[in-house]
XYZ file of C-alpha atoms in Angstrom:
537
model
C 134.529 55.659 82.101
C 133.815 57.583 85.128
C 134.369 55.590 88.179
C 132.886 56.922 91.448
C 135.204 55.320 94.060
C 134.784 55.392 97.896
C 137.477 54.496 100.481
C 136.948 50.792 101.043
C 137.520 50.309 96.686
C 141.082 51.616 97.243
C 143.992 50.300 98.906
C 148.049 51.114 98.788
C 150.069 46.694 97.987
C 152.974 45.968 98.681
C 155.106 44.486 96.315
C 158.641 45.020 97.587
C 159.991 42.226 100.249
C 160.961 44.532 103.130
C 157.599 46.483 103.508
C 154.891 43.194 102.292
C 155.085 41.752 106.468
C 155.676 45.715 107.393
C 152.727 47.100 109.295
C 151.036 50.031 108.415
C 152.123 49.676 105.264
C 153.469 53.099 103.642
C 154.238 52.010 100.018
C 153.265 49.905 97.026
C 150.496 50.078 94.232
C 147.337 52.040 94.355
C 144.924 49.424 93.609
C 140.763 49.979 93.184
C 137.588 47.637 93.250
C 136.562 47.729 89.638
C 133.722 45.574 89.225
C 135.055 42.924 92.017
C 138.540 42.626 91.091
C 141.309 45.328 92.324
C 142.908 47.081 89.326
C 146.152 49.160 88.965
C 146.323 52.622 88.640
C 147.812 54.184 84.995
C 150.834 55.395 86.119
C 150.040 58.922 83.065
C 149.886 62.349 84.651
C 150.261 60.603 88.300
C 151.864 62.903 90.345
C 153.319 63.769 94.326
C 149.928 65.535 94.649
C 147.903 62.474 93.883
C 149.950 60.663 96.779
C 149.100 63.313 98.906
C 145.947 62.426 98.459
C 146.055 58.424 99.160
C 148.466 58.808 101.187
C 146.297 60.754 103.758
C 143.399 58.870 103.233
C 145.003 56.038 104.436
C 146.452 57.834 107.447
C 149.465 59.259 106.526
C 149.754 62.899 107.298
C 152.320 63.684 103.993
C 154.056 61.682 101.191
C 157.806 61.230 99.850
C 159.674 60.445 95.930
C 159.332 56.456 95.325
C 162.082 55.357 92.347
C 159.711 54.777 89.459
C 162.698 52.663 88.019
C 161.912 50.008 91.110
C 158.337 50.092 90.342
C 157.999 49.800 86.497
C 160.044 46.573 86.362
C 157.725 45.091 89.082
C 154.622 45.998 87.164
C 155.973 43.624 84.091
C 155.883 41.096 86.288
C 152.203 40.971 88.305
C 150.187 41.015 85.290
C 147.253 43.803 87.008
C 144.646 44.983 85.359
C 145.221 47.840 84.864
C 142.306 50.735 83.982
C 144.299 51.708 80.629
C 145.561 55.054 78.843
C 146.680 55.969 75.866
C 148.939 58.952 74.594
C 146.801 62.682 75.256
C 144.261 61.429 77.950
C 142.654 62.240 80.321
C 145.337 62.849 84.140
C 143.726 59.386 86.087
C 143.349 60.889 88.556
C 141.107 63.924 87.715
C 138.826 65.964 89.516
C 135.320 67.448 88.888
C 134.239 68.674 92.511
C 137.313 70.530 93.634
C 141.003 70.449 92.098
C 143.021 68.041 93.642
C 145.407 70.345 95.679
C 142.211 70.081 97.916
C 140.713 66.114 97.244
C 141.144 64.694 100.186
C 140.223 61.576 98.893
C 139.268 59.696 95.957
C 135.220 59.496 96.565
C 136.147 63.527 95.707
C 137.463 62.758 92.418
C 136.982 60.465 89.202
C 139.140 58.411 88.045
C 138.967 58.445 84.072
C 140.206 55.423 81.745
C 139.964 54.811 77.900
C 141.873 53.773 75.069
C 144.698 51.280 73.946
C 147.930 50.783 75.627
C 149.325 50.464 78.856
C 152.264 52.599 80.442
C 153.150 52.190 84.104
C 151.088 50.996 87.787
C 150.990 54.634 90.085
C 153.129 53.366 93.226
C 152.556 55.908 95.978
C 154.867 56.048 99.428
C 153.758 57.955 102.702
C 156.278 58.575 105.719
C 153.864 57.898 108.620
C 153.133 59.720 111.650
C 155.525 59.106 114.876
C 153.230 57.556 116.368
C 152.441 55.002 113.316
C 156.211 54.787 112.517
C 157.369 50.859 112.083
C 160.153 50.439 113.879
C 162.972 47.670 113.747
C 161.583 44.946 115.101
C 157.948 45.492 113.871
C 157.196 48.627 117.208
C 156.042 51.730 116.267
C 155.522 53.738 119.484
C 153.419 51.948 121.652
C 152.059 54.928 123.241
C 150.539 57.702 120.947
C 152.480 61.122 122.034
C 151.563 64.201 120.639
C 153.479 65.618 118.424
C 153.015 69.609 117.869
C 152.652 71.571 121.379
C 150.370 74.055 119.559
C 147.574 72.053 118.915
C 146.240 68.531 121.021
C 142.335 66.773 120.575
C 140.647 66.561 123.767
C 137.495 64.405 124.177
C 138.002 61.644 121.767
C 136.835 58.003 122.310
C 139.470 56.579 119.313
C 142.871 57.456 118.540
C 143.168 61.113 115.996
C 139.776 62.277 116.838
C 138.572 64.949 120.051
C 137.829 67.907 119.808
C 140.334 70.722 118.336
C 142.583 73.148 121.299
C 145.144 75.326 120.267
C 147.973 77.115 122.615
C 148.381 80.380 122.593
C 149.779 83.077 125.060
C 150.257 80.238 127.031
C 146.578 79.112 127.404
C 144.690 76.347 125.881
C 141.382 77.750 124.010
C 139.003 76.431 122.071
C 137.775 76.946 117.517
C 135.229 78.501 116.714
C 132.640 76.460 114.130
C 132.267 78.424 112.024
C 133.496 77.422 108.139
C 134.534 74.790 109.995
C 135.111 72.354 106.538
C 137.566 69.213 105.766
C 140.546 71.353 104.650
C 140.787 73.023 107.720
C 140.588 69.835 109.605
C 142.713 67.778 107.489
C 145.398 69.990 108.479
C 144.725 69.944 111.961
C 145.195 66.012 111.847
C 148.498 65.737 109.468
C 150.026 68.719 112.288
C 149.144 65.474 114.828
C 150.735 62.921 112.283
C 147.282 61.196 111.174
C 146.128 61.692 107.570
C 142.850 63.938 106.433
C 140.394 64.376 108.248
C 137.474 61.898 107.757
C 134.754 63.754 108.897
C 135.129 68.066 110.162
C 132.614 68.048 113.330
C 130.703 71.180 114.587
C 128.702 72.361 117.464
C 130.396 70.342 120.056
C 129.204 67.063 119.807
C 133.267 65.864 120.609
C 132.086 67.981 123.894
C 132.328 71.329 125.014
C 136.327 73.217 126.050
C 136.655 75.513 129.023
C 139.040 78.593 128.603
C 138.633 81.401 125.684
C 138.080 80.280 122.014
C 141.159 81.873 120.634
C 140.510 80.540 116.843
C 137.085 81.720 114.264
C 136.730 81.895 111.062
C 139.084 79.015 109.704
C 140.464 79.397 106.130
C 143.026 76.783 105.131
C 144.679 75.998 101.943
C 145.703 72.932 103.174
C 148.899 72.677 102.812
C 149.566 73.871 105.896
C 152.023 73.321 108.442
C 149.882 73.473 111.463
C 146.813 75.332 111.705
C 147.993 78.387 113.213
C 149.469 79.282 109.550
C 145.691 79.222 108.306
C 143.667 82.600 107.842
C 141.460 82.805 110.657
C 139.741 85.609 112.522
C 140.956 86.224 116.580
C 137.056 87.910 117.053
C 134.986 85.134 118.254
C 132.093 87.326 118.803
C 128.863 85.538 118.998
C 131.177 82.280 119.207
C 130.249 80.061 122.757
C 131.304 76.673 123.664
C 127.988 74.742 122.679
C 130.121 75.779 119.012
C 133.013 74.265 119.059
C 134.952 72.346 116.720
C 136.285 68.792 116.800
C 137.837 66.224 114.053
C 138.161 62.704 112.889
C 140.844 61.983 111.195
C 142.049 58.933 108.542
C 144.219 56.754 111.180
C 146.445 53.913 109.923
C 144.956 49.991 109.615
C 147.352 49.116 112.032
C 145.356 45.705 112.623
C 145.111 46.124 116.600
C 140.628 45.007 116.273
C 142.142 41.545 115.041
C 143.386 40.961 118.574
C 141.020 41.240 121.081
C 137.170 40.225 121.070
C 134.268 40.380 123.338
C 132.524 37.310 124.237
C 128.951 36.228 125.765
C 127.770 40.234 126.452
C 124.282 41.310 126.253
C 125.206 43.244 123.526
C 128.262 44.033 121.204
C 130.129 46.911 123.515
C 130.554 44.292 126.349
C 131.776 40.987 127.436
C 134.568 38.565 129.000
C 137.891 40.341 127.073
C 139.372 37.358 124.640
C 142.819 37.889 123.178
C 144.748 36.352 119.943
C 147.847 35.178 121.636
C 150.879 33.008 120.518
C 151.541 29.748 122.666
C 153.965 27.163 122.509
C 154.192 29.035 118.436
C 150.667 28.667 117.588
C 147.927 31.929 118.592
C 145.051 30.661 121.054
C 142.578 32.214 121.924
C 142.329 33.294 126.223
C 141.110 35.204 128.448
C 143.312 38.072 131.003
C 143.360 37.524 134.597
C 141.478 40.668 137.001
C 143.395 40.373 138.989
C 143.745 44.239 139.381
C 142.116 45.167 136.259
C 140.410 48.756 136.478
C 138.575 51.374 133.443
C 142.097 52.002 132.533
C 142.690 48.500 131.178
C 139.237 48.972 129.823
C 139.793 51.931 128.279
C 142.785 50.399 126.447
C 139.893 47.675 125.211
C 137.100 49.955 123.892
C 139.723 52.197 121.968
C 141.354 49.531 120.492
C 137.486 47.824 119.351
C 136.626 51.308 118.453
C 133.941 50.552 121.044
C 133.969 54.228 122.312
C 135.011 54.380 125.839
C 135.255 52.161 128.883
C 131.860 52.568 132.022
C 132.638 49.544 133.674
C 135.369 47.549 134.049
C 134.372 43.502 135.593
C 136.472 42.026 137.076
C 134.155 38.883 137.220
C 132.706 37.570 133.778
C 130.604 34.195 135.819
C 126.976 35.419 134.024
C 128.908 35.507 130.629
C 129.685 32.774 128.879
C 132.458 33.129 126.213
C 133.531 31.134 124.156
C 134.011 27.329 125.282
C 137.839 27.186 123.738
C 138.990 30.307 125.180
C 138.933 30.006 128.761
C 142.122 29.501 130.061
C 143.561 32.301 130.677
C 147.073 33.728 128.709
C 147.642 37.191 129.903
C 147.612 38.470 133.381
C 149.356 41.537 135.301
C 148.012 43.825 132.812
C 148.980 47.579 133.845
C 147.864 50.282 131.636
C 148.915 53.698 131.300
C 145.892 54.787 129.555
C 147.075 56.019 126.078
C 147.981 52.640 124.463
C 146.034 51.819 121.371
C 146.463 48.253 122.152
C 145.670 46.061 125.065
C 148.835 44.187 124.323
C 151.199 47.285 124.727
C 149.937 47.852 128.548
C 152.876 46.478 130.638
C 152.189 42.702 131.403
C 153.398 38.974 132.234
C 155.796 37.593 129.875
C 155.747 34.131 128.834
C 154.795 33.253 132.477
C 151.315 33.900 133.317
C 149.949 33.922 137.115
C 146.015 34.481 138.075
C 145.444 34.534 142.314
C 141.841 33.315 141.669
C 142.422 31.758 137.649
C 140.450 32.296 134.606
C 136.998 31.719 134.006
C 134.367 33.039 136.141
C 137.699 36.035 136.821
C 138.333 36.544 133.961
C 138.930 41.094 132.741
C 135.396 42.145 131.562
C 134.841 45.389 129.947
C 131.876 47.363 128.165
C 132.070 50.110 126.655
C 130.347 53.284 125.585
C 130.000 55.602 122.484
C 129.228 58.822 124.327
C 130.706 58.742 127.899
C 130.679 62.097 130.570
C 133.777 64.169 131.234
C 133.684 66.307 134.482
C 136.357 69.393 134.488
C 137.210 71.294 137.423
C 136.669 75.359 137.425
C 140.420 75.567 138.707
C 140.229 79.666 139.010
C 137.218 79.363 141.000
C 139.213 77.226 143.556
C 142.068 79.841 143.682
C 139.682 82.503 144.267
C 138.276 81.209 146.833
C 140.490 79.102 148.847
C 140.845 80.038 152.734
C 142.057 78.657 156.029
C 139.981 78.760 159.038
C 140.880 77.364 162.404
C 137.284 75.665 163.064
C 136.756 74.339 166.864
C 136.280 70.307 167.440
C 132.607 70.948 168.725
C 131.582 72.403 165.944
C 133.082 69.264 163.655
C 131.534 65.996 165.136
C 129.590 65.016 162.286
C 132.576 65.740 159.418
C 134.125 63.175 161.978
C 131.758 60.796 162.016
C 131.785 60.622 157.817
C 135.686 60.995 157.857
C 136.265 63.748 156.724
C 139.289 65.207 158.973
C 142.579 63.566 159.157
C 142.805 60.622 162.050
C 144.414 62.784 164.859
C 141.138 64.582 165.005
C 140.527 61.237 167.195
C 142.218 62.347 169.427
C 141.687 65.899 170.170
C 139.773 67.429 172.930
C 136.035 67.969 171.327
C 135.693 70.996 173.908
C 139.525 72.445 173.692
C 140.386 71.144 170.439
C 140.649 73.132 167.250
C 141.862 72.066 163.306
C 142.462 73.495 160.926
C 141.446 73.495 157.599
C 141.822 74.253 153.933
C 138.688 75.061 152.573
C 137.102 76.733 149.172
C 134.173 76.199 146.654
C 134.355 73.359 143.921
C 132.540 73.837 140.716
C 132.424 70.679 138.746
C 131.176 71.341 135.233
C 130.045 68.043 132.346
C 131.501 68.947 129.345
C 131.204 65.367 128.148
C 128.452 64.284 125.731
C 126.445 62.088 128.304
C 124.932 62.878 131.652
C 126.749 62.139 134.998
C 124.987 59.287 136.543
C 126.353 57.320 140.060
C 126.761 53.753 139.469
C 124.593 52.997 141.924
C 120.908 53.253 142.171
C 118.755 54.641 144.675
C 118.490 51.150 146.710
C 122.384 50.965 147.482
C 122.649 54.845 148.415
C 123.482 55.055 152.174
C 121.471 58.221 154.383
C 123.745 60.110 156.382
C 121.190 61.341 159.876
C 124.051 63.076 160.365
C 124.069 65.263 157.785
C 120.468 64.525 156.471
C 120.943 62.940 152.841
C 122.097 60.237 150.860
C 125.069 59.783 149.638
C 124.631 58.038 146.397
C 128.924 57.083 145.847
C 131.571 56.857 148.570
C 134.026 59.590 147.114
C 132.695 61.760 144.850
C 135.917 63.607 144.133
C 140.077 63.284 146.187
C 141.429 66.397 147.752
C 144.654 65.708 148.038
C 148.035 68.678 149.517
C 151.834 66.982 148.201
C 154.713 68.201 148.975
C 157.047 69.159 146.555
C 158.272 65.977 145.178
C 154.975 64.570 144.826
C 154.313 63.020 148.057
C 150.899 63.001 149.517
C 150.886 64.773 152.949
C 146.920 65.670 153.480
C 144.347 64.198 151.790
C 140.400 64.922 151.898
C 138.042 63.445 149.798
C 134.501 64.742 148.947
C 131.716 62.056 149.443
C 128.750 62.355 146.562
C 125.714 64.203 149.022
C 123.481 65.711 147.013
C 125.125 65.587 143.140
C 122.995 67.635 141.308
C 122.683 71.241 138.192
C 123.641 73.693 140.137
C 123.312 76.010 137.421
C 123.474 75.101 133.363
C 124.457 76.684 130.873
C 121.478 79.376 129.127
C 120.009 76.775 126.779
C 119.863 73.037 128.472
C 117.310 71.809 131.253
C 118.407 71.321 134.776
C 117.347 67.512 135.458
C 118.850 66.400 138.955
C 118.017 67.110 142.104
C 118.383 65.816 144.988
C 116.072 67.940 147.311
C 113.401 64.874 148.653
C 114.781 61.401 147.379
C 115.637 63.180 143.946
C 117.797 61.440 140.385
C 121.146 63.041 141.555
C 123.813 63.681 138.865
C 125.125 66.079 136.283
C 123.434 66.588 132.943
C 125.214 67.618 129.832
C 125.950 71.871 130.202
C 125.437 71.997 133.861
C 127.216 71.733 136.885
C 127.277 71.409 140.061
C 128.806 73.820 142.936
C 130.025 72.488 146.646
C 130.235 75.966 148.048
C 133.432 76.360 150.966
C 130.910 76.682 153.492
C 129.644 73.014 153.617
C 131.189 69.706 155.490
C 134.056 68.157 154.002
C 134.586 70.389 151.491
C 138.148 71.182 152.743
C 141.517 69.651 153.574
C 142.039 68.546 157.601
C 145.768 70.631 157.740
C 146.006 70.352 161.033
C 149.999 68.412 160.903
C 151.090 69.746 157.856
C 153.772 72.002 158.257
C 153.438 76.192 156.855
C 155.542 75.747 153.349
C 155.055 75.477 149.602
C 152.272 72.841 148.616
C 150.434 71.175 145.398
C 146.630 71.238 145.313
C 145.409 68.692 143.578
C 141.536 68.042 143.255
């Protein structure tokens, strides 16, 4: 009998007591759903390569040897239905379409079962990546840290997905998608501590990178330790960033999405955040205090629920009628770094919950989005265009009105005084998956008479000068007057032009340039003594 198995029809069933309560499940019998019932797989001809396929599907980078005696003992007690097999029968996991060496999941394989006589069942023992390794207190690493500094994933909403970037000669660059396939993508995934690749993504679908294109026509066998060990072509002629390769990796099931829900929103992508928290020994749903709730916390919620990126964080949610029994605040003081896989891993108040404005109408809320813009500064251009200018105060009256000078400028003579400015051009690329638009609609844009234009956002960019200890010594900011497509990639159409009260924004594949010679495109450093500083945009 040939069974074409889909991923959801397979599981690792923990049988040893020590593993039963652990998350994620890393060791146990491999079971397959057949006709609505879970059955074990005959262990005749079962090899470590088969285990490797199973482990990769469940989000684990590698497999290790198991003690067959332990499993034989349990196998006889468990009375599971086994696809039966006989002496000399075909291997339990055969493969038509490709050799089991490169099979990435059971959907690419056929299970064959025939004949009579029961052998043992097939166990698998997997090695989780560092971020998912169970610890002594049921705690694994709370925030995801990359294992290999040579490869990273960028621009993805969820753990284990993103554009593939490689470090070469001290510079991060991208990978061209020519010949990009699941086998090569799986090498990247395993190298980063995930399982095999669920999807090898082409055409910069998870956003375009910047800088060099380091690798092209990658050809991996599937067993390399790093994608940099695969055969590839360093010549990337004909490749551009519209062909940047990306991956979605299989990630262990941690059950985080069951500890959280969005309630009362108009779509599954928005609502009041409700968490499952323990109270007097029982679990109950409640809200999160919205005091200091912001985009970083919302990002963690959207990631935990697999809903993509955070587009808004709400501190008031009275207009969403969530679950009535879940209105009490059960979590407060939440502060996330942004890399956490679950809201409960962020810093938060313990058992003693305190919420100054109360929950209910002030419960925290989010709206998530499958795609997001990704604004990236061209740092080289800032370096190439920076210079100092001593500018007389009588030319800076508009800038003074718009708060673009240091506070001491208010005491400077308008006739004889001057300010020392660090000036530069900035070029902001949108390398993401959707256009960047100001959150305020036109009705809320502010007309500035002095400069004769509309501001669609109060602050678009912060310019900070820090001393070498990281303390801010001077700052500037750029209001978004005239946010528009200055230039675009070859085949991208400009959409935003702010002349004549036009629409403002930056299209995917376009960039907005603020030239060094326009007002506020500077930091006022009049009060800063000479020395070495860090410039942060």
